[in-house]
PDB file of C-alpha atoms in Angstrom:
ATOM      1  CA  UNK Z  25     -66.524  14.629-151.364  1.00 51.00           C
ATOM      2  CA  UNK Z  26     -67.687  14.638-147.678  1.00 50.00           C
ATOM      3  CA  UNK Z  27     -64.252  15.692-146.568  1.00 48.00           C
ATOM      4  CA  UNK Z  28     -64.280  18.709-148.698  1.00 53.00           C
ATOM      5  CA  UNK Z  29     -67.696  19.753-147.417  1.00 54.00           C
ATOM      6  CA  UNK Z  30     -66.365  19.498-143.865  1.00 51.00           C
ATOM      7  CA  UNK Z  31     -63.368  21.391-145.068  1.00 52.00           C
ATOM      8  CA  UNK Z  32     -61.073  18.649-143.956  1.00 50.00           C
ATOM      9  CA  UNK Z  33     -58.191  17.656-146.040  1.00 52.00           C
ATOM     10  CA  UNK Z  34     -55.671  15.008-145.107  1.00 50.00           C
ATOM     11  CA  UNK Z  35     -53.198  17.381-143.559  1.00 48.00           C
ATOM     12  CA  UNK Z  36     -55.582  18.677-140.966  1.00 47.00           C
ATOM     13  CA  UNK Z  37     -56.494  15.190-139.826  1.00 46.00           C
ATOM     14  CA  UNK Z  38     -52.884  14.197-139.607  1.00 46.00           C
ATOM     15  CA  UNK Z  39     -52.109  17.528-138.005  1.00 48.00           C
ATOM     16  CA  UNK Z  40     -54.949  16.996-135.571  1.00 49.00           C
ATOM     17  CA  UNK Z  41     -53.574  13.633-134.628  1.00 53.00           C
ATOM     18  CA  UNK Z  42     -50.144  15.173-134.247  1.00 68.00           C
ATOM     19  CA  UNK Z  43     -51.478  17.801-131.812  1.00 73.00           C
ATOM     20  CA  UNK Z  44     -53.281  15.146-129.805  1.00 73.00           C
ATOM     21  CA  UNK Z  45     -50.184  12.962-129.811  1.00 80.00           C
ATOM     22  CA  UNK Z  46     -48.032  15.856-128.744  1.00 81.00           C
ATOM     23  CA  UNK Z  47     -50.392  16.707-125.896  1.00 81.00           C
ATOM     24  CA  UNK Z  48     -50.453  13.055-124.826  1.00 83.00           C
ATOM     25  CA  UNK Z  49     -46.687  12.845-125.020  1.00 85.00           C
ATOM     26  CA  UNK Z  50     -46.288  16.037-122.983  1.00 87.00           C
ATOM     27  CA  UNK Z  51     -48.726  14.708-120.387  1.00 85.00           C
ATOM     28  CA  UNK Z  52     -46.814  11.428-120.278  1.00 86.00           C
ATOM     29  CA  UNK Z  53     -43.512  13.308-119.945  1.00 89.00           C
ATOM     30  CA  UNK Z  54     -44.929  15.402-117.123  1.00 90.00           C
ATOM     31  CA  UNK Z  55     -46.186  12.246-115.420  1.00 89.00           C
ATOM     32  CA  UNK Z  56     -42.790  10.595-115.917  1.00 90.00           C
ATOM     33  CA  UNK Z  57     -40.987  13.657-114.478  1.00 91.00           C
ATOM     34  CA  UNK Z  58     -43.401  13.729-111.563  1.00 90.00           C
ATOM     35  CA  UNK Z  59     -42.852  10.011-111.016  1.00 91.00           C
ATOM     36  CA  UNK Z  60     -39.059  10.444-111.164  1.00 92.00           C
ATOM     37  CA  UNK Z  61     -39.179  13.413-108.787  1.00 92.00           C
ATOM     38  CA  UNK Z  62     -41.402  11.467-106.392  1.00 93.00           C
ATOM     39  CA  UNK Z  63     -39.068   8.482-106.647  1.00 93.00           C
ATOM     40  CA  UNK Z  64     -36.038  10.692-105.829  1.00 94.00           C
ATOM     41  CA  UNK Z  65     -37.906  12.220-102.884  1.00 93.00           C
ATOM     42  CA  UNK Z  66     -38.869   8.762-101.679  1.00 93.00           C
ATOM     43  CA  UNK Z  67     -35.276   7.544-102.007  1.00 93.00           C
ATOM     44  CA  UNK Z  68     -34.045  10.641-100.142  1.00 94.00           C
ATOM     45  CA  UNK Z  69     -36.606  10.049 -97.384  1.00 94.00           C
ATOM     46  CA  UNK Z  70     -35.538   6.390 -97.138  1.00 93.00           C
ATOM     47  CA  UNK Z  71     -31.863   7.453 -96.963  1.00 94.00           C
ATOM     48  CA  UNK Z  72     -32.657   9.970 -94.240  1.00 94.00           C
ATOM     49  CA  UNK Z  73     -34.670   7.352 -92.344  1.00 93.00           C
ATOM     50  CA  UNK Z  74     -31.708   4.934 -92.476  1.00 93.00           C
ATOM     51  CA  UNK Z  75     -29.329   7.692 -91.401  1.00 93.00           C
ATOM     52  CA  UNK Z  76     -31.660   8.640 -88.545  1.00 93.00           C
ATOM     53  CA  UNK Z  77     -31.889   4.991 -87.518  1.00 92.00           C
ATOM     54  CA  UNK Z  78     -28.070   4.733 -87.440  1.00 92.00           C
ATOM     55  CA  UNK Z  79     -27.799   7.893 -85.351  1.00 93.00           C
ATOM     56  CA  UNK Z  80     -30.507   6.693 -82.982  1.00 93.00           C
ATOM     57  CA  UNK Z  81     -28.756   3.324 -82.577  1.00 93.00           C
ATOM     58  CA  UNK Z  82     -25.558   5.209 -81.686  1.00 92.00           C
ATOM     59  CA  UNK Z  83     -27.440   7.338 -79.174  1.00 94.00           C
ATOM     60  CA  UNK Z  84     -29.064   4.257 -77.655  1.00 93.00           C
ATOM     61  CA  UNK Z  85     -25.651   2.594 -77.385  1.00 93.00           C
ATOM     62  CA  UNK Z  86     -24.213   5.698 -75.684  1.00 94.00           C
ATOM     63  CA  UNK Z  87     -27.166   5.866 -73.293  1.00 93.00           C
ATOM     64  CA  UNK Z  88     -26.739   2.191 -72.440  1.00 93.00           C
ATOM     65  CA  UNK Z  89     -23.045   2.751 -71.696  1.00 94.00           C
ATOM     66  CA  UNK Z  90     -23.881   5.776 -69.549  1.00 94.00           C
ATOM     67  CA  UNK Z  91     -26.512   3.761 -67.664  1.00 94.00           C
ATOM     68  CA  UNK Z  92     -23.850   1.127 -66.933  1.00 94.00           C
ATOM     69  CA  UNK Z  93     -21.439   3.816 -65.714  1.00 94.00           C
ATOM     70  CA  UNK Z  94     -24.123   5.323 -63.467  1.00 95.00           C
ATOM     71  CA  UNK Z  95     -25.017   1.882 -62.082  1.00 95.00           C
ATOM     72  CA  UNK Z  96     -21.351   1.159 -61.327  1.00 95.00           C
ATOM     73  CA  UNK Z  97     -20.952   4.563 -59.674  1.00 95.00           C
ATOM     74  CA  UNK Z  98     -24.066   3.994 -57.586  1.00 94.00           C
ATOM     75  CA  UNK Z  99     -22.727   0.594 -56.489  1.00 94.00           C
ATOM     76  CA  UNK Z 100     -19.321   2.126 -55.671  1.00 94.00           C
ATOM     77  CA  UNK Z 101     -20.963   4.939 -53.699  1.00 94.00           C
ATOM     78  CA  UNK Z 102     -22.891   2.401 -51.609  1.00 94.00           C
ATOM     79  CA  UNK Z 103     -19.640   0.557 -50.925  1.00 94.00           C
ATOM     80  CA  UNK Z 104     -17.868   3.790 -49.997  1.00 94.00           C
ATOM     81  CA  UNK Z 105     -20.780   4.769 -47.743  1.00 93.00           C
ATOM     82  CA  UNK Z 106     -20.673   1.485 -45.869  1.00 94.00           C
ATOM     83  CA  UNK Z 107     -16.871   1.681 -45.556  1.00 94.00           C
ATOM     84  CA  UNK Z 108     -17.115   5.242 -44.228  1.00 94.00           C
ATOM     85  CA  UNK Z 109     -19.703   4.125 -41.676  1.00 94.00           C
ATOM     86  CA  UNK Z 110     -17.416   1.301 -40.597  1.00 94.00           C
ATOM     87  CA  UNK Z 111     -14.440   3.671 -40.373  1.00 95.00           C
ATOM     88  CA  UNK Z 112     -16.504   6.175 -38.351  1.00 95.00           C
ATOM     89  CA  UNK Z 113     -17.481   3.418 -35.906  1.00 95.00           C
ATOM     90  CA  UNK Z 114     -13.853   2.279 -35.623  1.00 96.00           C
ATOM     91  CA  UNK Z 115     -12.707   5.836 -34.929  1.00 95.00           C
ATOM     92  CA  UNK Z 116     -15.426   6.197 -32.297  1.00 95.00           C
ATOM     93  CA  UNK Z 117     -14.221   3.029 -30.565  1.00 96.00           C
ATOM     94  CA  UNK Z 118     -10.606   4.211 -30.781  1.00 96.00           C
ATOM     95  CA  UNK Z 119     -11.477   7.601 -29.263  1.00 95.00           C
ATOM     96  CA  UNK Z 120     -13.425   5.935 -26.492  1.00 95.00           C
ATOM     97  CA  UNK Z 121     -10.484   3.652 -25.673  1.00 96.00           C
ATOM     98  CA  UNK Z 122      -8.089   6.606 -25.817  1.00 95.00           C
ATOM     99  CA  UNK Z 123     -10.249   8.476 -23.296  1.00 93.00           C
ATOM    100  CA  UNK Z 124     -10.393   5.381 -21.080  1.00 95.00           C
ATOM    101  CA  UNK Z 125      -6.608   4.999 -21.281  1.00 95.00           C
ATOM    102  CA  UNK Z 126      -6.142   8.701 -20.502  1.00 90.00           C
ATOM    103  CA  UNK Z 127      -8.415   8.389 -17.473  1.00 90.00           C
ATOM    104  CA  UNK Z 128      -6.589   5.259 -16.252  1.00 94.00           C
ATOM    105  CA  UNK Z 129      -3.234   6.974 -16.756  1.00 92.00           C
ATOM    106  CA  UNK Z 130      -4.461  10.039 -14.855  1.00 86.00           C
ATOM    107  CA  UNK Z 131      -5.698   7.886 -11.970  1.00 87.00           C
ATOM    108  CA  UNK Z 132      -2.431   5.942 -11.795  1.00 91.00           C
ATOM    109  CA  UNK Z 133      -0.439   9.199 -11.994  1.00 87.00           C
ATOM    110  CA  UNK Z 134      -2.566  10.727  -9.274  1.00 83.00           C
ATOM    111  CA  UNK Z 135      -2.114   7.719  -7.001  1.00 87.00           C
ATOM    112  CA  UNK Z 136       1.651   7.772  -7.591  1.00 89.00           C
ATOM    113  CA  UNK Z 137       1.800  11.542  -7.030  1.00 83.00           C
ATOM    114  CA  UNK Z 138      -0.215  11.163  -3.826  1.00 83.00           C
ATOM    115  CA  UNK Z 139       2.056   8.368  -2.607  1.00 86.00           C
ATOM    116  CA  UNK Z 140       5.205  10.376  -3.355  1.00 86.00           C
ATOM    117  CA  UNK Z 141       3.807  13.488  -1.668  1.00 82.00           C
ATOM    118  CA  UNK Z 142       2.748  11.462   1.347  1.00 83.00           C
ATOM    119  CA  UNK Z 143       6.191   9.845   1.572  1.00 85.00           C
ATOM    120  CA  UNK Z 144       8.016  13.202   1.173  1.00 82.00           C
ATOM    121  CA  UNK Z 145       5.817  14.855   3.787  1.00 80.00           C
ATOM    122  CA  UNK Z 146       6.345  11.904   6.113  1.00 83.00           C
ATOM    123  CA  UNK Z 147      10.072  12.569   5.814  1.00 87.00           C
ATOM    124  CA  UNK Z 148       9.402  16.121   7.033  1.00 82.00           C
ATOM    125  CA  UNK Z 149       8.243  14.641  10.345  1.00 83.00           C
ATOM    126  CA  UNK Z 150       4.719  16.086  10.333  1.00 80.00           C
ATOM    127  CA  UNK Z 151       1.903  14.245  12.102  1.00 85.00           C
ATOM    128  CA  UNK Z 152       0.162  11.618   9.940  1.00 84.00           C
ATOM    129  CA  UNK Z 153      -3.149  13.480   9.800  1.00 86.00           C
ATOM    130  CA  UNK Z 154      -1.473  16.736   8.680  1.00 84.00           C
ATOM    131  CA  UNK Z 155       0.687  14.848   6.198  1.00 83.00           C
ATOM    132  CA  UNK Z 156      -2.369  13.180   4.665  1.00 85.00           C
ATOM    133  CA  UNK Z 157      -4.332  16.468   4.403  1.00 87.00           C
ATOM    134  CA  UNK Z 158      -1.345  18.301   2.929  1.00 85.00           C
ATOM    135  CA  UNK Z 159      -0.755  15.522   0.366  1.00 83.00           C
ATOM    136  CA  UNK Z 160      -4.441  15.650  -0.694  1.00 86.00           C
ATOM    137  CA  UNK Z 161      -4.318  19.458  -0.960  1.00 89.00           C
ATOM    138  CA  UNK Z 162      -1.183  19.395  -3.118  1.00 85.00           C
ATOM    139  CA  UNK Z 163      -2.694  16.680  -5.303  1.00 83.00           C
ATOM    140  CA  UNK Z 164      -5.946  18.658  -5.779  1.00 87.00           C
ATOM    141  CA  UNK Z 165      -3.987  21.833  -6.503  1.00 89.00           C
ATOM    142  CA  UNK Z 166      -1.881  20.016  -9.116  1.00 85.00           C
ATOM    143  CA  UNK Z 167      -4.997  18.476 -10.698  1.00 85.00           C
ATOM    144  CA  UNK Z 168      -6.720  21.873 -10.836  1.00 88.00           C
ATOM    145  CA  UNK Z 169      -3.714  23.483 -12.499  1.00 90.00           C
ATOM    146  CA  UNK Z 170      -3.543  20.637 -15.050  1.00 86.00           C
ATOM    147  CA  UNK Z 171      -7.278  21.001 -15.834  1.00 87.00           C
ATOM    148  CA  UNK Z 172      -6.961  24.766 -16.357  1.00 90.00           C
ATOM    149  CA  UNK Z 173      -3.971  24.238 -18.658  1.00 89.00           C
ATOM    150  CA  UNK Z 174      -5.920  21.694 -20.734  1.00 86.00           C
ATOM    151  CA  UNK Z 175      -8.850  24.093 -21.140  1.00 88.00           C
ATOM    152  CA  UNK Z 176      -6.564  26.948 -22.165  1.00 89.00           C
ATOM    153  CA  UNK Z 177      -4.818  24.730 -24.692  1.00 86.00           C
ATOM    154  CA  UNK Z 178      -8.164  23.561 -26.114  1.00 82.00           C
ATOM    155  CA  UNK Z 179      -9.315  27.186 -26.513  1.00 83.00           C
ATOM    156  CA  UNK Z 180      -6.121  28.205 -28.289  1.00 82.00           C
ATOM    157  CA  UNK Z 181      -6.536  25.321 -30.751  1.00 76.00           C
ATOM    158  CA  UNK Z 182     -10.076  26.351 -31.753  1.00 71.00           C
ATOM    159  CA  UNK Z 183     -10.289  27.923 -35.221  1.00 70.00           C
ATOM    160  CA  UNK Z 184     -10.870  31.670 -35.279  1.00 63.00           C
ATOM    161  CA  UNK Z 185     -14.407  32.716 -36.329  1.00 61.00           C
TER     162      UNK Z 185
END
């Protein structure tokens, strides 16, 4: 009797429960979908993190290899620098000795040329003093001509500006 006064019959109550159940089920389904979507996003983020970690490990490995190459090159450049310094010093010593040898050869040649000139002029029967002065003059003239020739040759070998 109270149900009729409230205008409730059995169908409405059952129907009311059905609407509430449906709303609860839809809310649960939405929550489940949201949970699944969040789970997929989380799995995707984890996959990307692992992929990024693999890439970064590769980059770190490449950088380590490049650091080793740079270190080896630096070491080789130091070695080359010290060898070039040693070679430069050796060439300097060789040039110095070559100049010394050239000077010694010039002195010996000059002494021999003077002796030959003196001997040849002695054969001409000139007085000893005149023979000596003439031999020195010829020797100086020959040395001057040789020096001028060397300078001219050095100028012709200079690169054009």
